[in-house]
């Protein structure tokens, strides 16, 4: 087991397969709000779905309407189970708060090096003590 | 983070579910971004009104807020919608879009917003120097900070809604005097005499600088307030800049003596401008229409356009965008323009409506902001000066 300390922004607990993007994600226009499929042309995750994943990306970009898209994903049951950012910005913070998706940022280790797609990840986001947990090494 | 007694009561649900939700969101954003406290705001302006932009996801959210009896605590204005409410059939809006857009506007109406449907909120409710406000819509934010000296960050549409509901915003960023100092000196000497449009120069500034608070000198290429408006709107389209200190224009640039020699300096070159123009403008053989009004036209601008076209014949399609309020104030002038063949739309703009429905594919604009967004929507765009546009669309009477 390996634990990586993070900052909890939206509290909660989640567990699921990692979906990793080294590129920022634009939720508005970049993700279908009804299916959760990433449709931004040329994005490394194009064609994949965020549904039930632990979605890991540096930060959000693009229109602030992205907050509404996160909420819509949750309503249609296709939201990620949790989000891990390097540094969260208001689009993602507001979206996760509204949609009640656990959100953490500022991991103290390089998650892009340590984690692989589909690897099982636990996100434990308590205000005082937040970390992500993986099962290897 | 410090919270006042009233703010704590908001979080505890004393003022109802909507206020509690709004307070939770604003406090959370403030915490994440490192603000020390919240601060009262005098007004809010909300972007993300067109159904084309916010879609069903946005509409569902707004409906939920109204079901929770959300109400704005401060005077709140809203951005343009997806069509002109008096000419929606002419704009070929289908029934579904029409109904959804009405529901969006109705939600804002229920929450107590003034239904301005315009991106120039300072013509409705002009803040004073030093006022703290929470505005989204980048051109308005840049204008408020740079020309009025009011204080706002570039809020996102959803955040501005929550800030309007609690009447407060995080005390951070451009609300603090210390962050309203220039961090880069942008020298326009090399390009001022070439005759580039102010809008293109603004776009270039954003491409080169990206963020922070640039100090711009010389500013002799800005000859009037229309130039400044187009310049700042373009800065907002190509960067995340929220304030520009314009030598001779910005109130804070007049009040303060900045140590320019201590700042990082960049000189804008002719090739910088030409390179940024390539991304948003091309020479077009066939122009379907000429569009003016991004940002929305002011009374002054309409008067000038009217005076230019008054004794001329309209020979090409010219489409103007402004607010309903400004149309009412200039009724006789605009009626005469319409009679001569000029098309005029309120409540919407070239960026948030679907101008393909007006039979347009190749367009000319005088706004680099519009050129940027229309190009990204798949239109062919030519960026011209306003004067060239007015000359192109009109001819002498025989």
XYZ file of C-alpha atoms in Angstrom, chain B residues 121-396:
276
model
C -23.263 46.348 -17.684
C -21.537 49.639 -16.887
C -24.079 51.422 -19.089
C -26.867 50.256 -16.752
C -25.272 50.398 -13.361
C -21.945 52.168 -13.437
C -19.755 51.400 -10.447
C -17.707 54.157 -8.832
C -13.945 54.283 -8.497
C -12.858 51.852 -5.796
C -16.146 49.934 -5.634
C -15.851 46.211 -5.051
C -17.991 44.296 -7.541
C -18.258 40.705 -8.786
C -18.522 40.636 -12.529
C -18.086 37.857 -15.006
C -17.850 38.624 -18.762
C -14.251 39.479 -19.453
C -14.745 42.668 -21.493
C -16.812 44.204 -18.691
C -14.293 43.107 -16.054
C -11.442 44.685 -18.008
C -13.425 47.893 -18.508
C -14.393 48.136 -14.824
C -10.857 47.597 -13.552
C -8.960 49.516 -16.226
C -11.218 52.480 -17.034
C -13.513 52.938 -14.019
C -11.122 51.821 -11.310
C -13.753 49.558 -9.765
C -12.431 46.280 -8.417
C -13.352 42.834 -9.655
C -11.694 39.573 -10.514
C -12.641 37.697 -13.658
C -15.356 35.622 -12.061
C -16.887 32.636 -13.786
C -20.616 32.742 -14.488
C -21.607 30.232 -11.756
C -19.393 31.871 -9.127
C -20.869 35.312 -9.869
C -24.356 33.853 -9.319
C -23.401 32.591 -5.856
C -21.632 35.857 -5.010
C -24.757 37.793 -6.033
C -26.887 35.567 -3.780
C -24.774 36.299 -0.684
C -23.641 39.777 -1.749
C -20.024 38.912 -1.092
C -16.889 37.812 -2.876
C -13.534 36.439 -1.706
C -11.214 39.285 -0.693
C -8.318 38.514 -2.985
C -6.765 39.210 -6.380
C -7.712 42.571 -7.860
C -9.768 43.524 -4.802
C -6.438 44.176 -3.090
C -4.493 47.353 -3.910
C -1.226 45.437 -3.858
C -2.352 43.296 -6.815
C -3.393 46.302 -8.898
C 0.192 47.350 -9.594
C 1.722 46.673 -13.012
C 4.011 43.659 -13.299
C 5.055 44.150 -16.918
C 5.621 47.203 -19.114
C 4.356 46.767 -22.656
C 5.848 49.256 -25.081
C 3.717 49.919 -28.192
C 6.068 52.548 -29.717
C 7.006 50.393 -32.706
C 3.435 49.705 -33.784
C 1.431 52.843 -33.003
C 2.179 54.564 -36.300
C 1.363 51.577 -38.528
C -2.382 52.097 -38.233
C -3.288 48.669 -36.862
C -6.750 48.565 -35.357
C -6.855 48.991 -31.553
C -8.732 45.728 -31.351
C -5.942 43.816 -33.069
C -3.378 45.471 -30.809
C -5.380 44.390 -27.761
C -5.540 40.861 -29.079
C -1.763 40.900 -29.607
C -1.185 42.179 -26.075
C -3.119 39.217 -24.688
C -1.251 36.745 -26.885
C 2.103 38.123 -25.707
C 1.376 38.705 -22.012
C -1.314 36.090 -21.093
C -1.878 37.164 -17.466
C -0.979 39.706 -14.773
C -1.448 43.474 -14.917
C 0.330 45.042 -17.908
C 1.148 48.742 -18.083
C 0.669 49.999 -21.658
C 2.482 52.989 -23.124
C 2.189 54.815 -25.464
C -1.592 54.727 -25.810
C -1.893 57.172 -28.705
C -3.473 54.423 -30.841
C -6.525 54.679 -28.598
C -8.287 57.804 -29.807
C -11.660 57.424 -28.104
C -13.676 55.254 -25.746
C -14.812 52.925 -28.573
C -11.189 52.123 -29.333
C -10.570 51.369 -25.665
C -13.622 49.147 -25.456
C -12.558 47.115 -28.495
C -8.965 46.976 -27.278
C -9.887 45.665 -23.822
C -12.426 43.151 -25.137
C -9.721 41.697 -27.372
C -7.285 41.467 -24.439
C -9.924 39.439 -22.616
C -10.371 37.048 -25.535
C -6.710 36.176 -25.966
C -5.599 36.051 -22.314
C -6.698 35.711 -18.711
C -5.740 39.331 -18.006
C -8.395 41.164 -15.931
C -6.849 44.633 -15.782
C -4.671 46.765 -18.033
C -3.104 50.000 -16.816
C -3.408 52.343 -19.785
C -1.129 55.339 -19.632
C -3.230 58.560 -19.712
C -6.546 56.658 -19.395
C -6.654 54.360 -16.378
C -7.516 56.303 -13.218
C -4.964 54.347 -11.214
C -2.279 54.982 -13.832
C -2.986 58.705 -13.459
C -2.844 58.585 -9.676
C 0.287 56.513 -9.253
C 3.868 56.868 -10.366
C 5.084 53.415 -11.305
C 8.780 52.641 -11.390
C 8.707 51.449 -14.979
C 12.443 50.860 -15.101
C 12.082 48.144 -12.466
C 9.474 46.246 -14.496
C 10.043 43.515 -17.013
C 9.565 45.169 -20.400
C 8.411 43.844 -23.752
C 8.231 45.773 -26.988
C 5.416 44.859 -29.340
C 6.760 44.465 -32.867
C 5.006 44.642 -36.219
C 5.570 40.932 -36.750
C 3.983 40.170 -33.344
C 0.841 41.936 -34.525
C 0.865 40.306 -37.946
C 1.347 36.856 -36.449
C -1.559 37.240 -34.052
C -3.738 38.564 -36.874
C -3.138 35.401 -38.911
C -4.947 33.323 -36.286
C -8.194 35.278 -36.390
C -8.454 37.008 -39.746
C -8.178 36.147 -43.399
C -8.706 37.983 -46.649
C -12.126 37.007 -47.996
C -13.381 37.329 -51.558
C -17.047 37.149 -50.668
C -18.264 38.735 -47.465
C -21.863 37.809 -46.591
C -22.265 40.550 -43.993
C -20.418 43.095 -41.856
C -21.041 42.823 -38.120
C -20.533 45.502 -35.464
C -21.387 45.294 -31.774
C -18.949 43.073 -29.906
C -19.010 44.408 -27.211
C -22.564 45.793 -27.545
C -22.758 49.247 -29.117
C -23.178 52.234 -26.788
C -25.436 55.242 -27.484
C -22.410 57.226 -28.648
C -21.288 54.567 -31.054
C -24.773 54.258 -32.539
C -24.912 58.024 -33.021
C -21.569 57.995 -34.830
C -22.587 55.111 -37.069
C -25.850 56.897 -37.807
C -24.100 60.144 -38.691
C -21.719 58.311 -41.011
C -24.502 56.458 -42.823
C -27.144 59.208 -42.693
C -26.871 60.437 -46.264
C -25.508 57.288 -47.811
C -27.061 54.291 -49.490
C -26.667 50.866 -47.834
C -25.283 48.518 -50.473
C -24.103 45.534 -48.363
C -25.511 43.702 -45.324
C -24.610 45.529 -42.116
C -25.724 43.946 -38.819
C -25.539 45.817 -35.506
C -25.817 44.336 -32.002
C -26.724 46.307 -28.887
C -28.960 46.141 -25.839
C -32.750 46.570 -25.760
C -32.294 49.547 -23.452
C -30.002 51.327 -25.879
C -32.382 50.633 -28.778
C -35.193 52.261 -26.791
C -33.022 55.304 -26.132
C -32.120 55.727 -29.811
C -35.378 54.663 -31.354
C -35.791 57.195 -34.131
C -32.192 56.923 -35.291
C -32.295 53.136 -35.325
C -35.651 53.029 -37.081
C -34.238 55.171 -39.846
C -31.172 52.937 -40.090
C -33.396 49.855 -40.307
C -35.465 51.470 -43.038
C -32.322 52.043 -45.043
C -31.508 48.336 -44.801
C -29.306 48.000 -41.716
C -30.195 44.969 -39.555
C -30.287 45.588 -35.813
C -30.516 43.012 -33.044
C -30.902 43.408 -29.293
C -30.700 40.925 -26.364
C -28.047 38.880 -28.158
C -24.748 39.195 -29.995
C -22.772 37.705 -32.860
C -20.871 35.368 -30.515
C -23.662 33.810 -28.430
C -26.313 33.574 -31.162
C -26.136 31.288 -34.189
C -25.333 33.683 -37.021
C -25.372 30.820 -39.550
C -29.173 31.100 -39.209
C -28.891 34.582 -40.700
C -27.332 33.016 -43.776
C -23.789 33.892 -42.792
C -20.565 31.985 -43.353
C -18.069 34.659 -44.400
C -18.191 37.746 -42.210
C -16.240 40.916 -41.543
C -16.018 42.314 -38.011
C -14.199 45.172 -36.295
C -13.743 43.224 -33.073
C -10.813 40.868 -32.588
C -12.761 39.220 -29.772
C -15.578 38.396 -32.164
C -13.037 37.342 -34.805
C -11.493 34.921 -32.322
C -14.766 33.318 -31.202
C -16.379 33.233 -34.652
C -13.260 31.665 -36.156
C -13.367 28.988 -33.438
C -17.041 28.373 -34.313
C -16.063 27.635 -37.927
C -16.885 30.928 -39.645
C -14.532 32.635 -42.091
C -13.695 36.003 -40.618
C -12.002 39.132 -41.827
C -10.962 41.689 -39.200
C -11.318 45.283 -40.429
C -11.468 48.785 -38.971
C -14.926 50.143 -38.210
C -14.397 52.983 -40.650
C -13.541 50.536 -43.443
C -16.641 48.527 -42.621
C -18.882 51.574 -42.774
C -17.333 52.615 -46.076
C -17.697 49.119 -47.524
C -21.384 48.813 -46.689
C -22.440 52.194 -48.012
C -22.210 54.196 -51.183
C -23.107 57.661 -52.394
